[in-house]
PDB file of C-alpha atoms in Angstrom:
ATOM      1  CA  UNK A   1     -14.229  17.084  -8.033  1.00  0.00           C
ATOM      2  CA  UNK A   2     -14.037  13.368  -8.887  1.00  0.00           C
ATOM      3  CA  UNK A   3     -11.223  12.344 -11.194  1.00  0.00           C
ATOM      4  CA  UNK A   4     -11.991   8.605 -11.090  1.00  0.00           C
ATOM      5  CA  UNK A   5     -15.548   7.311 -11.354  1.00  0.00           C
ATOM      6  CA  UNK A   6     -16.187   3.582 -11.485  1.00  0.00           C
ATOM      7  CA  UNK A   7     -19.729   2.225 -11.752  1.00  0.00           C
ATOM      8  CA  UNK A   8     -20.783  -1.442 -11.529  1.00  0.00           C
ATOM      9  CA  UNK A   9     -17.386  -2.606 -12.794  1.00  0.00           C
ATOM     10  CA  UNK A  10     -17.079  -6.307 -13.582  1.00  0.00           C
ATOM     11  CA  UNK A  11     -14.148  -8.437 -14.702  1.00  0.00           C
ATOM     12  CA  UNK A  12     -14.230 -12.200 -15.076  1.00  0.00           C
ATOM     13  CA  UNK A  13     -11.487 -14.771 -15.683  1.00  0.00           C
ATOM     14  CA  UNK A  14     -13.233 -17.966 -16.734  1.00  0.00           C
ATOM     15  CA  UNK A  15     -15.432 -18.938 -13.789  1.00  0.00           C
ATOM     16  CA  UNK A  16     -13.701 -16.490 -11.448  1.00  0.00           C
ATOM     17  CA  UNK A  17     -15.351 -13.083 -10.983  1.00  0.00           C
ATOM     18  CA  UNK A  18     -12.330 -10.917 -10.145  1.00  0.00           C
ATOM     19  CA  UNK A  19     -14.395  -7.717  -9.809  1.00  0.00           C
ATOM     20  CA  UNK A  20     -18.075  -7.964  -8.986  1.00  0.00           C
ATOM     21  CA  UNK A  21     -20.140  -4.790  -9.359  1.00  0.00           C
ATOM     22  CA  UNK A  22     -17.465  -2.420  -8.007  1.00  0.00           C
ATOM     23  CA  UNK A  23     -18.570   1.209  -7.656  1.00  0.00           C
ATOM     24  CA  UNK A  24     -16.408   3.994  -6.211  1.00  0.00           C
ATOM     25  CA  UNK A  25     -15.138   7.499  -6.881  1.00  0.00           C
ATOM     26  CA  UNK A  26     -11.781   9.133  -6.157  1.00  0.00           C
ATOM     27  CA  UNK A  27     -11.696  12.887  -5.675  1.00  0.00           C
ATOM     28  CA  UNK A  28      -8.984  15.248  -6.806  1.00  0.00           C
ATOM     29  CA  UNK A  29      -6.380  15.559  -4.031  1.00  0.00           C
ATOM     30  CA  UNK A  30      -7.188  12.234  -2.372  1.00  0.00           C
ATOM     31  CA  UNK A  31      -4.661   9.729  -1.156  1.00  0.00           C
ATOM     32  CA  UNK A  32      -7.009   6.809  -1.672  1.00  0.00           C
ATOM     33  CA  UNK A  33      -6.235   3.366  -0.258  1.00  0.00           C
ATOM     34  CA  UNK A  34      -7.289   0.124  -1.917  1.00  0.00           C
ATOM     35  CA  UNK A  35      -6.978  -2.797   0.509  1.00  0.00           C
ATOM     36  CA  UNK A  36      -7.700  -6.478   0.372  1.00  0.00           C
ATOM     37  CA  UNK A  37      -6.155  -9.919   0.880  1.00  0.00           C
ATOM     38  CA  UNK A  38      -4.531 -11.822  -1.972  1.00  0.00           C
ATOM     39  CA  UNK A  39      -7.140 -12.587  -4.622  1.00  0.00           C
ATOM     40  CA  UNK A  40      -9.383  -9.705  -3.560  1.00  0.00           C
ATOM     41  CA  UNK A  41      -9.295  -7.945  -6.953  1.00  0.00           C
ATOM     42  CA  UNK A  42      -6.834  -5.156  -6.063  1.00  0.00           C
ATOM     43  CA  UNK A  43      -4.395  -5.900  -8.876  1.00  0.00           C
ATOM     44  CA  UNK A  44      -7.188  -6.315 -11.410  1.00  0.00           C
ATOM     45  CA  UNK A  45      -8.666  -2.960 -10.406  1.00  0.00           C
ATOM     46  CA  UNK A  46      -5.299  -1.192 -10.623  1.00  0.00           C
ATOM     47  CA  UNK A  47      -4.534  -2.721 -14.020  1.00  0.00           C
ATOM     48  CA  UNK A  48      -7.882  -1.535 -15.369  1.00  0.00           C
ATOM     49  CA  UNK A  49      -7.278   2.022 -14.162  1.00  0.00           C
ATOM     50  CA  UNK A  50      -3.756   1.907 -15.599  1.00  0.00           C
ATOM     51  CA  UNK A  51      -5.164   0.982 -19.002  1.00  0.00           C
ATOM     52  CA  UNK A  52      -3.374  -2.377 -19.003  1.00  0.00           C
ATOM     53  CA  UNK A  53      -6.496  -4.510 -18.711  1.00  0.00           C
ATOM     54  CA  UNK A  54      -9.972  -4.380 -20.216  1.00  0.00           C
ATOM     55  CA  UNK A  55     -13.171  -5.032 -18.252  1.00  0.00           C
ATOM     56  CA  UNK A  56     -16.330  -6.927 -19.123  1.00  0.00           C
ATOM     57  CA  UNK A  57     -19.093  -4.648 -17.908  1.00  0.00           C
ATOM     58  CA  UNK A  58     -19.680  -1.337 -16.156  1.00  0.00           C
ATOM     59  CA  UNK A  59     -18.276   2.164 -16.563  1.00  0.00           C
ATOM     60  CA  UNK A  60     -14.793   3.496 -15.844  1.00  0.00           C
ATOM     61  CA  UNK A  61     -14.240   7.231 -16.312  1.00  0.00           C
ATOM     62  CA  UNK A  62     -10.965   8.990 -15.497  1.00  0.00           C
ATOM     63  CA  UNK A  63     -10.666  12.785 -15.776  1.00  0.00           C
ATOM     64  CA  UNK A  64     -14.304  12.620 -16.933  1.00  0.00           C
ATOM     65  CA  UNK A  65     -13.320  10.540 -19.979  1.00  0.00           C
ATOM     66  CA  UNK A  66     -14.397   6.993 -20.813  1.00  0.00           C
ATOM     67  CA  UNK A  67     -11.274   4.844 -20.501  1.00  0.00           C
ATOM     68  CA  UNK A  68     -12.413   2.559 -23.327  1.00  0.00           C
ATOM     69  CA  UNK A  69     -12.608   5.479 -25.771  1.00  0.00           C
ATOM     70  CA  UNK A  70      -9.804   7.728 -24.517  1.00  0.00           C
ATOM     71  CA  UNK A  71      -7.274   5.304 -23.022  1.00  0.00           C
ATOM     72  CA  UNK A  72      -4.281   6.836 -24.841  1.00  0.00           C
ATOM     73  CA  UNK A  73      -5.137  10.389 -23.743  1.00  0.00           C
ATOM     74  CA  UNK A  74      -5.841   9.314 -20.154  1.00  0.00           C
ATOM     75  CA  UNK A  75      -2.580   7.367 -19.837  1.00  0.00           C
ATOM     76  CA  UNK A  76      -0.582  10.542 -20.544  1.00  0.00           C
ATOM     77  CA  UNK A  77      -1.850  11.939 -17.231  1.00  0.00           C
ATOM     78  CA  UNK A  78      -1.289   8.769 -15.175  1.00  0.00           C
ATOM     79  CA  UNK A  79       1.912   7.297 -13.749  1.00  0.00           C
ATOM     80  CA  UNK A  80       2.317   3.947 -12.036  1.00  0.00           C
ATOM     81  CA  UNK A  81       4.809   2.769  -9.414  1.00  0.00           C
ATOM     82  CA  UNK A  82       4.686  -1.031  -9.437  1.00  0.00           C
ATOM     83  CA  UNK A  83       5.992  -3.524  -6.887  1.00  0.00           C
ATOM     84  CA  UNK A  84       8.802  -4.413  -9.297  1.00  0.00           C
ATOM     85  CA  UNK A  85      11.491  -1.835 -10.042  1.00  0.00           C
ATOM     86  CA  UNK A  86      10.681  -0.275 -13.437  1.00  0.00           C
ATOM     87  CA  UNK A  87      14.180   1.030 -14.077  1.00  0.00           C
ATOM     88  CA  UNK A  88      17.088   0.177 -16.359  1.00  0.00           C
ATOM     89  CA  UNK A  89      20.341  -0.925 -14.737  1.00  0.00           C
ATOM     90  CA  UNK A  90      22.407  -0.052 -17.819  1.00  0.00           C
ATOM     91  CA  UNK A  91      21.329   3.603 -17.598  1.00  0.00           C
ATOM     92  CA  UNK A  92      22.469   6.087 -14.969  1.00  0.00           C
ATOM     93  CA  UNK A  93      19.830   7.333 -12.533  1.00  0.00           C
ATOM     94  CA  UNK A  94      19.505  10.654 -14.358  1.00  0.00           C
ATOM     95  CA  UNK A  95      19.266   8.844 -17.711  1.00  0.00           C
ATOM     96  CA  UNK A  96      16.437   6.682 -16.375  1.00  0.00           C
ATOM     97  CA  UNK A  97      14.431   9.749 -15.369  1.00  0.00           C
ATOM     98  CA  UNK A  98      15.223  11.473 -18.691  1.00  0.00           C
ATOM     99  CA  UNK A  99      13.964   8.415 -20.577  1.00  0.00           C
ATOM    100  CA  UNK A 100      10.647   8.407 -18.715  1.00  0.00           C
ATOM    101  CA  UNK A 101      10.363  12.171 -19.234  1.00  0.00           C
ATOM    102  CA  UNK A 102      10.644  11.701 -23.007  1.00  0.00           C
ATOM    103  CA  UNK A 103       8.260   8.742 -23.006  1.00  0.00           C
ATOM    104  CA  UNK A 104       5.689  10.866 -21.167  1.00  0.00           C
ATOM    105  CA  UNK A 105       5.830  13.488 -23.921  1.00  0.00           C
ATOM    106  CA  UNK A 106       7.689  16.290 -22.142  1.00  0.00           C
ATOM    107  CA  UNK A 107       9.228  18.839 -24.503  1.00  0.00           C
ATOM    108  CA  UNK A 108      13.024  18.966 -24.812  1.00  0.00           C
ATOM    109  CA  UNK A 109      13.335  22.483 -23.396  1.00  0.00           C
ATOM    110  CA  UNK A 110      11.517  21.391 -20.241  1.00  0.00           C
ATOM    111  CA  UNK A 111      13.121  18.015 -19.613  1.00  0.00           C
ATOM    112  CA  UNK A 112      16.287  19.077 -17.785  1.00  0.00           C
ATOM    113  CA  UNK A 113      14.457  21.115 -15.130  1.00  0.00           C
ATOM    114  CA  UNK A 114      11.785  18.456 -14.610  1.00  0.00           C
ATOM    115  CA  UNK A 115      14.376  15.691 -14.265  1.00  0.00           C
ATOM    116  CA  UNK A 116      16.377  17.673 -11.715  1.00  0.00           C
ATOM    117  CA  UNK A 117      13.202  18.479  -9.748  1.00  0.00           C
ATOM    118  CA  UNK A 118      12.179  14.805  -9.664  1.00  0.00           C
ATOM    119  CA  UNK A 119      15.614  13.657  -8.481  1.00  0.00           C
ATOM    120  CA  UNK A 120      15.689  16.354  -5.823  1.00  0.00           C
ATOM    121  CA  UNK A 121      12.220  15.357  -4.623  1.00  0.00           C
ATOM    122  CA  UNK A 122      13.451  11.831  -3.850  1.00  0.00           C
ATOM    123  CA  UNK A 123      16.855  12.963  -2.545  1.00  0.00           C
ATOM    124  CA  UNK A 124      18.902  11.373  -5.344  1.00  0.00           C
ATOM    125  CA  UNK A 125      20.584  14.484  -6.752  1.00  0.00           C
ATOM    126  CA  UNK A 126      24.002  13.446  -5.440  1.00  0.00           C
ATOM    127  CA  UNK A 127      23.571   9.949  -6.914  1.00  0.00           C
ATOM    128  CA  UNK A 128      22.205  11.023 -10.288  1.00  0.00           C
ATOM    129  CA  UNK A 129      25.262   9.819 -12.239  1.00  0.00           C
ATOM    130  CA  UNK A 130      25.390   6.420 -10.545  1.00  0.00           C
ATOM    131  CA  UNK A 131      23.913   3.218 -11.955  1.00  0.00           C
ATOM    132  CA  UNK A 132      20.900   1.589 -10.236  1.00  0.00           C
ATOM    133  CA  UNK A 133      22.720  -1.714  -9.717  1.00  0.00           C
ATOM    134  CA  UNK A 134      24.829   0.099  -7.094  1.00  0.00           C
ATOM    135  CA  UNK A 135      21.703   1.290  -5.238  1.00  0.00           C
ATOM    136  CA  UNK A 136      20.036  -0.178  -2.165  1.00  0.00           C
ATOM    137  CA  UNK A 137      16.416  -1.315  -2.406  1.00  0.00           C
ATOM    138  CA  UNK A 138      15.221   1.963  -0.919  1.00  0.00           C
ATOM    139  CA  UNK A 139      17.234   4.025  -3.417  1.00  0.00           C
ATOM    140  CA  UNK A 140      15.893   1.969  -6.331  1.00  0.00           C
ATOM    141  CA  UNK A 141      12.354   2.626  -5.133  1.00  0.00           C
ATOM    142  CA  UNK A 142      13.079   6.346  -4.880  1.00  0.00           C
ATOM    143  CA  UNK A 143      14.420   6.323  -8.443  1.00  0.00           C
ATOM    144  CA  UNK A 144      11.292   4.467  -9.502  1.00  0.00           C
ATOM    145  CA  UNK A 145       9.185   7.237  -7.975  1.00  0.00           C
ATOM    146  CA  UNK A 146      11.294   9.954  -9.637  1.00  0.00           C
ATOM    147  CA  UNK A 147      10.621   8.335 -13.021  1.00  0.00           C
ATOM    148  CA  UNK A 148       6.897   8.282 -12.236  1.00  0.00           C
ATOM    149  CA  UNK A 149       6.561  11.918 -11.124  1.00  0.00           C
ATOM    150  CA  UNK A 150       8.826  13.632 -13.684  1.00  0.00           C
ATOM    151  CA  UNK A 151       5.770  14.542 -15.802  1.00  0.00           C
ATOM    152  CA  UNK A 152       3.716  15.804 -12.818  1.00  0.00           C
ATOM    153  CA  UNK A 153       0.915  13.253 -13.311  1.00  0.00           C
ATOM    154  CA  UNK A 154      -2.625  14.102 -12.275  1.00  0.00           C
ATOM    155  CA  UNK A 155      -3.047  10.554 -10.941  1.00  0.00           C
ATOM    156  CA  UNK A 156      -0.246   8.463  -9.427  1.00  0.00           C
ATOM    157  CA  UNK A 157      -0.992   4.780  -8.847  1.00  0.00           C
ATOM    158  CA  UNK A 158       1.314   3.202  -6.259  1.00  0.00           C
ATOM    159  CA  UNK A 159       1.168  -0.564  -5.822  1.00  0.00           C
ATOM    160  CA  UNK A 160       3.001  -1.701  -2.666  1.00  0.00           C
ATOM    161  CA  UNK A 161       5.708   1.010  -2.946  1.00  0.00           C
ATOM    162  CA  UNK A 162       7.268   0.173   0.438  1.00  0.00           C
ATOM    163  CA  UNK A 163       7.243  -3.624   0.120  1.00  0.00           C
ATOM    164  CA  UNK A 164      10.463  -5.263   1.378  1.00  0.00           C
ATOM    165  CA  UNK A 165      12.011  -1.947   2.435  1.00  0.00           C
ATOM    166  CA  UNK A 166      13.656  -1.279   5.791  1.00  0.00           C
ATOM    167  CA  UNK A 167      11.830   1.034   8.261  1.00  0.00           C
ATOM    168  CA  UNK A 168      13.966   4.102   7.445  1.00  0.00           C
ATOM    169  CA  UNK A 169      13.384   3.722   3.693  1.00  0.00           C
ATOM    170  CA  UNK A 170       9.670   3.149   4.295  1.00  0.00           C
ATOM    171  CA  UNK A 171       9.439   6.333   6.336  1.00  0.00           C
ATOM    172  CA  UNK A 172      11.179   8.346   3.615  1.00  0.00           C
ATOM    173  CA  UNK A 173       8.813   6.988   0.945  1.00  0.00           C
ATOM    174  CA  UNK A 174       5.764   7.868   3.072  1.00  0.00           C
ATOM    175  CA  UNK A 175       7.082  11.404   3.595  1.00  0.00           C
ATOM    176  CA  UNK A 176       7.712  11.735  -0.152  1.00  0.00           C
ATOM    177  CA  UNK A 177       4.202  10.506  -0.994  1.00  0.00           C
ATOM    178  CA  UNK A 178       2.687  13.195   1.230  1.00  0.00           C
ATOM    179  CA  UNK A 179       4.845  15.854  -0.442  1.00  0.00           C
ATOM    180  CA  UNK A 180       3.863  14.672  -3.934  1.00  0.00           C
ATOM    181  CA  UNK A 181       0.208  14.820  -2.943  1.00  0.00           C
ATOM    182  CA  UNK A 182       0.614  18.411  -1.713  1.00  0.00           C
ATOM    183  CA  UNK A 183       1.776  19.433  -5.209  1.00  0.00           C
ATOM    184  CA  UNK A 184      -1.666  18.492  -6.559  1.00  0.00           C
ATOM    185  CA  UNK A 185      -1.217  14.854  -7.555  1.00  0.00           C
ATOM    186  CA  UNK A 186      -4.022  12.476  -6.590  1.00  0.00           C
ATOM    187  CA  UNK A 187      -2.689   9.131  -5.342  1.00  0.00           C
ATOM    188  CA  UNK A 188      -4.187   5.649  -5.445  1.00  0.00           C
ATOM    189  CA  UNK A 189      -2.293   3.557  -2.892  1.00  0.00           C
ATOM    190  CA  UNK A 190      -2.126  -0.132  -2.045  1.00  0.00           C
ATOM    191  CA  UNK A 191      -0.096  -1.669   0.764  1.00  0.00           C
ATOM    192  CA  UNK A 192      -0.034  -4.659   3.090  1.00  0.00           C
ATOM    193  CA  UNK A 193       1.311  -2.307   5.766  1.00  0.00           C
ATOM    194  CA  UNK A 194      -2.020  -1.169   7.165  1.00  0.00           C
ATOM    195  CA  UNK A 195      -0.388   1.293   9.557  1.00  0.00           C
ATOM    196  CA  UNK A 196       0.853   3.182   6.469  1.00  0.00           C
ATOM    197  CA  UNK A 197      -2.613   3.319   4.964  1.00  0.00           C
ATOM    198  CA  UNK A 198      -4.044   4.561   8.251  1.00  0.00           C
ATOM    199  CA  UNK A 199      -1.437   7.338   8.390  1.00  0.00           C
ATOM    200  CA  UNK A 200      -1.589   8.668   4.835  1.00  0.00           C
ATOM    201  CA  UNK A 201      -4.900   7.725   3.177  1.00  0.00           C
ATOM    202  CA  UNK A 202      -7.860  10.034   3.742  1.00  0.00           C
ATOM    203  CA  UNK A 203     -10.267   7.543   2.128  1.00  0.00           C
ATOM    204  CA  UNK A 204     -10.169   3.826   1.449  1.00  0.00           C
ATOM    205  CA  UNK A 205     -11.965   0.844   0.003  1.00  0.00           C
ATOM    206  CA  UNK A 206     -11.587  -2.710   1.283  1.00  0.00           C
ATOM    207  CA  UNK A 207     -12.125  -5.439  -1.314  1.00  0.00           C
ATOM    208  CA  UNK A 208     -12.585  -9.162  -0.798  1.00  0.00           C
ATOM    209  CA  UNK A 209     -13.283 -11.742  -3.507  1.00  0.00           C
ATOM    210  CA  UNK A 210     -14.011  -8.994  -6.003  1.00  0.00           C
ATOM    211  CA  UNK A 211     -16.623  -7.223  -3.888  1.00  0.00           C
ATOM    212  CA  UNK A 212     -16.443  -3.988  -1.920  1.00  0.00           C
ATOM    213  CA  UNK A 213     -16.781  -4.605   1.814  1.00  0.00           C
ATOM    214  CA  UNK A 214     -16.621  -0.955   2.838  1.00  0.00           C
ATOM    215  CA  UNK A 215     -15.804   2.451   1.345  1.00  0.00           C
ATOM    216  CA  UNK A 216     -15.482   5.586   3.461  1.00  0.00           C
ATOM    217  CA  UNK A 217     -13.117   8.084   5.019  1.00  0.00           C
ATOM    218  CA  UNK A 218     -10.356   6.210   6.839  1.00  0.00           C
ATOM    219  CA  UNK A 219     -11.208   7.616  10.273  1.00  0.00           C
ATOM    220  CA  UNK A 220     -14.895   6.747   9.867  1.00  0.00           C
ATOM    221  CA  UNK A 221     -14.045   3.160   8.919  1.00  0.00           C
ATOM    222  CA  UNK A 222     -11.917   2.761  12.055  1.00  0.00           C
ATOM    223  CA  UNK A 223     -14.450   4.465  14.344  1.00  0.00           C
ATOM    224  CA  UNK A 224     -17.279   2.292  13.014  1.00  0.00           C
ATOM    225  CA  UNK A 225     -15.572  -0.945  14.115  1.00  0.00           C
ATOM    226  CA  UNK A 226     -13.590   0.369  17.055  1.00  0.00           C
ATOM    227  CA  UNK A 227     -14.495  -1.940  19.913  1.00  0.00           C
ATOM    228  CA  UNK A 228     -11.343  -3.837  20.836  1.00  0.00           C
ATOM    229  CA  UNK A 229      -7.772  -3.281  21.943  1.00  0.00           C
ATOM    230  CA  UNK A 230      -4.532  -4.635  20.547  1.00  0.00           C
ATOM    231  CA  UNK A 231      -1.879  -6.322  22.697  1.00  0.00           C
ATOM    232  CA  UNK A 232       1.534  -5.989  21.041  1.00  0.00           C
ATOM    233  CA  UNK A 233       4.319  -8.092  22.540  1.00  0.00           C
ATOM    234  CA  UNK A 234       7.920  -8.435  21.367  1.00  0.00           C
ATOM    235  CA  UNK A 235       9.212 -11.848  22.363  1.00  0.00           C
ATOM    236  CA  UNK A 236      12.655 -13.479  22.424  1.00  0.00           C
ATOM    237  CA  UNK A 237      13.492 -17.205  22.413  1.00  0.00           C
ATOM    238  CA  UNK A 238      10.096 -18.358  21.172  1.00  0.00           C
ATOM    239  CA  UNK A 239       9.936 -22.159  20.688  1.00  0.00           C
ATOM    240  CA  UNK A 240       8.201 -23.640  17.643  1.00  0.00           C
ATOM    241  CA  UNK A 241       5.669 -25.563  19.733  1.00  0.00           C
ATOM    242  CA  UNK A 242       4.462 -22.264  21.231  1.00  0.00           C
ATOM    243  CA  UNK A 243       3.986 -20.757  17.760  1.00  0.00           C
ATOM    244  CA  UNK A 244       2.112 -23.815  16.493  1.00  0.00           C
ATOM    245  CA  UNK A 245      -0.242 -23.969  19.491  1.00  0.00           C
ATOM    246  CA  UNK A 246      -0.547 -20.295  20.383  1.00  0.00           C
ATOM    247  CA  UNK A 247      -4.312 -20.199  19.851  1.00  0.00           C
ATOM    248  CA  UNK A 248      -4.830 -23.159  22.185  1.00  0.00           C
ATOM    249  CA  UNK A 249      -2.298 -21.984  24.770  1.00  0.00           C
ATOM    250  CA  UNK A 250      -3.844 -18.510  25.116  1.00  0.00           C
ATOM    251  CA  UNK A 251      -7.411 -19.745  24.457  1.00  0.00           C
ATOM    252  CA  UNK A 252      -7.860 -17.148  21.712  1.00  0.00           C
ATOM    253  CA  UNK A 253     -11.195 -16.582  20.025  1.00  0.00           C
ATOM    254  CA  UNK A 254     -10.027 -13.423  18.291  1.00  0.00           C
ATOM    255  CA  UNK A 255      -7.545 -12.644  15.521  1.00  0.00           C
ATOM    256  CA  UNK A 256      -3.816 -12.589  16.090  1.00  0.00           C
ATOM    257  CA  UNK A 257      -0.637 -12.266  14.035  1.00  0.00           C
ATOM    258  CA  UNK A 258       2.906 -13.347  14.809  1.00  0.00           C
ATOM    259  CA  UNK A 259       5.792 -11.969  12.766  1.00  0.00           C
ATOM    260  CA  UNK A 260       9.415 -13.085  12.852  1.00  0.00           C
ATOM    261  CA  UNK A 261      11.916 -10.201  12.621  1.00  0.00           C
ATOM    262  CA  UNK A 262      15.140 -12.156  13.076  1.00  0.00           C
ATOM    263  CA  UNK A 263      16.337 -15.463  14.519  1.00  0.00           C
ATOM    264  CA  UNK A 264      15.156 -14.577  18.026  1.00  0.00           C
ATOM    265  CA  UNK A 265      12.691 -11.681  17.902  1.00  0.00           C
ATOM    266  CA  UNK A 266       8.971 -12.121  17.233  1.00  0.00           C
ATOM    267  CA  UNK A 267       6.144  -9.576  17.248  1.00  0.00           C
ATOM    268  CA  UNK A 268       2.840 -10.943  18.555  1.00  0.00           C
ATOM    269  CA  UNK A 269      -0.356  -8.931  18.015  1.00  0.00           C
ATOM    270  CA  UNK A 270      -3.613 -10.021  19.631  1.00  0.00           C
ATOM    271  CA  UNK A 271      -6.874  -8.202  18.893  1.00  0.00           C
ATOM    272  CA  UNK A 272      -9.198  -8.680  21.864  1.00  0.00           C
ATOM    273  CA  UNK A 273     -11.901  -7.133  24.036  1.00  0.00           C
ATOM    274  CA  UNK A 274     -10.942  -9.021  27.233  1.00  0.00           C
ATOM    275  CA  UNK A 275      -7.470  -7.471  27.386  1.00  0.00           C
ATOM    276  CA  UNK A 276      -6.746  -8.193  31.058  1.00  0.00           C
ATOM    277  CA  UNK A 277      -7.547 -11.903  30.809  1.00  0.00           C
ATOM    278  CA  UNK A 278      -5.485 -12.416  27.637  1.00  0.00           C
ATOM    279  CA  UNK A 279      -2.572 -10.474  29.124  1.00  0.00           C
ATOM    280  CA  UNK A 280      -2.536 -12.723  32.204  1.00  0.00           C
ATOM    281  CA  UNK A 281      -2.577 -15.837  30.011  1.00  0.00           C
ATOM    282  CA  UNK A 282       0.259 -14.466  27.866  1.00  0.00           C
ATOM    283  CA  UNK A 283       2.487 -13.695  30.865  1.00  0.00           C
ATOM    284  CA  UNK A 284       1.821 -17.128  32.370  1.00  0.00           C
ATOM    285  CA  UNK A 285       2.581 -18.811  29.023  1.00  0.00           C
ATOM    286  CA  UNK A 286       5.882 -16.961  28.638  1.00  0.00           C
ATOM    287  CA  UNK A 287       6.927 -18.198  32.075  1.00  0.00           C
ATOM    288  CA  UNK A 288       5.940 -21.774  31.214  1.00  0.00           C
ATOM    289  CA  UNK A 289       7.745 -21.765  27.853  1.00  0.00           C
ATOM    290  CA  UNK A 290      10.690 -19.692  29.145  1.00  0.00           C
ATOM    291  CA  UNK A 291      10.023 -16.904  26.640  1.00  0.00           C
ATOM    292  CA  UNK A 292      11.550 -13.493  27.321  1.00  0.00           C
ATOM    293  CA  UNK A 293       9.213 -10.492  26.916  1.00  0.00           C
ATOM    294  CA  UNK A 294      11.351  -7.712  25.466  1.00  0.00           C
ATOM    295  CA  UNK A 295       8.490  -5.203  25.340  1.00  0.00           C
ATOM    296  CA  UNK A 296       4.711  -5.172  25.611  1.00  0.00           C
ATOM    297  CA  UNK A 297       2.100  -2.540  24.833  1.00  0.00           C
ATOM    298  CA  UNK A 298      -1.682  -2.168  24.718  1.00  0.00           C
ATOM    299  CA  UNK A 299      -3.208   0.108  22.092  1.00  0.00           C
ATOM    300  CA  UNK A 300      -6.623   1.075  20.845  1.00  0.00           C
ATOM    301  CA  UNK A 301      -7.948  -0.777  17.818  1.00  0.00           C
ATOM    302  CA  UNK A 302      -6.675   0.322  14.428  1.00  0.00           C
ATOM    303  CA  UNK A 303      -7.257  -0.157  10.722  1.00  0.00           C
ATOM    304  CA  UNK A 304      -5.484  -3.496  11.012  1.00  0.00           C
ATOM    305  CA  UNK A 305      -8.176  -4.786  13.368  1.00  0.00           C
ATOM    306  CA  UNK A 306     -10.941  -3.512  11.076  1.00  0.00           C
ATOM    307  CA  UNK A 307      -9.313  -5.250   8.126  1.00  0.00           C
ATOM    308  CA  UNK A 308      -9.100  -8.611   9.899  1.00  0.00           C
ATOM    309  CA  UNK A 309     -12.658  -8.271  11.145  1.00  0.00           C
ATOM    310  CA  UNK A 310     -14.069  -7.589   7.666  1.00  0.00           C
ATOM    311  CA  UNK A 311     -12.133 -10.085   5.550  1.00  0.00           C
ATOM    312  CA  UNK A 312     -12.125 -13.084   7.906  1.00  0.00           C
TER     313      UNK A 312
END
């Protein structure tokens, strides 16, 4: 059963068409990914579904109700986890969750149990009487999620919930999202970490410049464009002139990314179909520029490759 139905949705800011004829449906029980580069319309779409933003044309129905007519009723069944921490530092963790429980309309005789369940779900029971300003980024995000799920929402919108978190915190959040979904909550999920989306989202839509590029089951999207491999190399002592001229040095026609993890360690990803040739060029270049290869791997194409292919 569909709980979100959007038909020919349009939103314009002056001359800029932020959403251009967007049509999609989200079924009950989905973990549905919305992807796109900056300026693609993701935030506009999420804000419309959250009831924070109006739209110019089209239809948006949530729980089979028109959002323009029944926004207040719909919002009682929706929770949102934003990129920013929506918590109060002058309230204890348990007081934050209690506040959101009351704001969501939970009855007094039910609040205590629901608050304790939410804190337990995110593994903050032992920190419930501490203040958020003593928490790490990962703990703040977990508290944020506890506040969002205390009312058992039918739809949970999560906008970049793992942004800026360390790998261990990210993994815990992903595990928690799966558990929340198993309790019956449908999840709309955005992230720049495409490996996360590939792991947890059963369906996805990729937006670019307000238009839908593709909508389908995640596996089908990957299989449809699966024709290249990915070389992943972890490199130490990488000089700036190598980074600036990497496309010329390796004679790359395909997409690549290079990410700096600390002062010395870089991750280089190259999406290519002529893997052997590129690998030989990379090894030769590392010898020339005296770069140390800490690790190297070759994998099948992934959602990340599909994304780059579609939005380039």
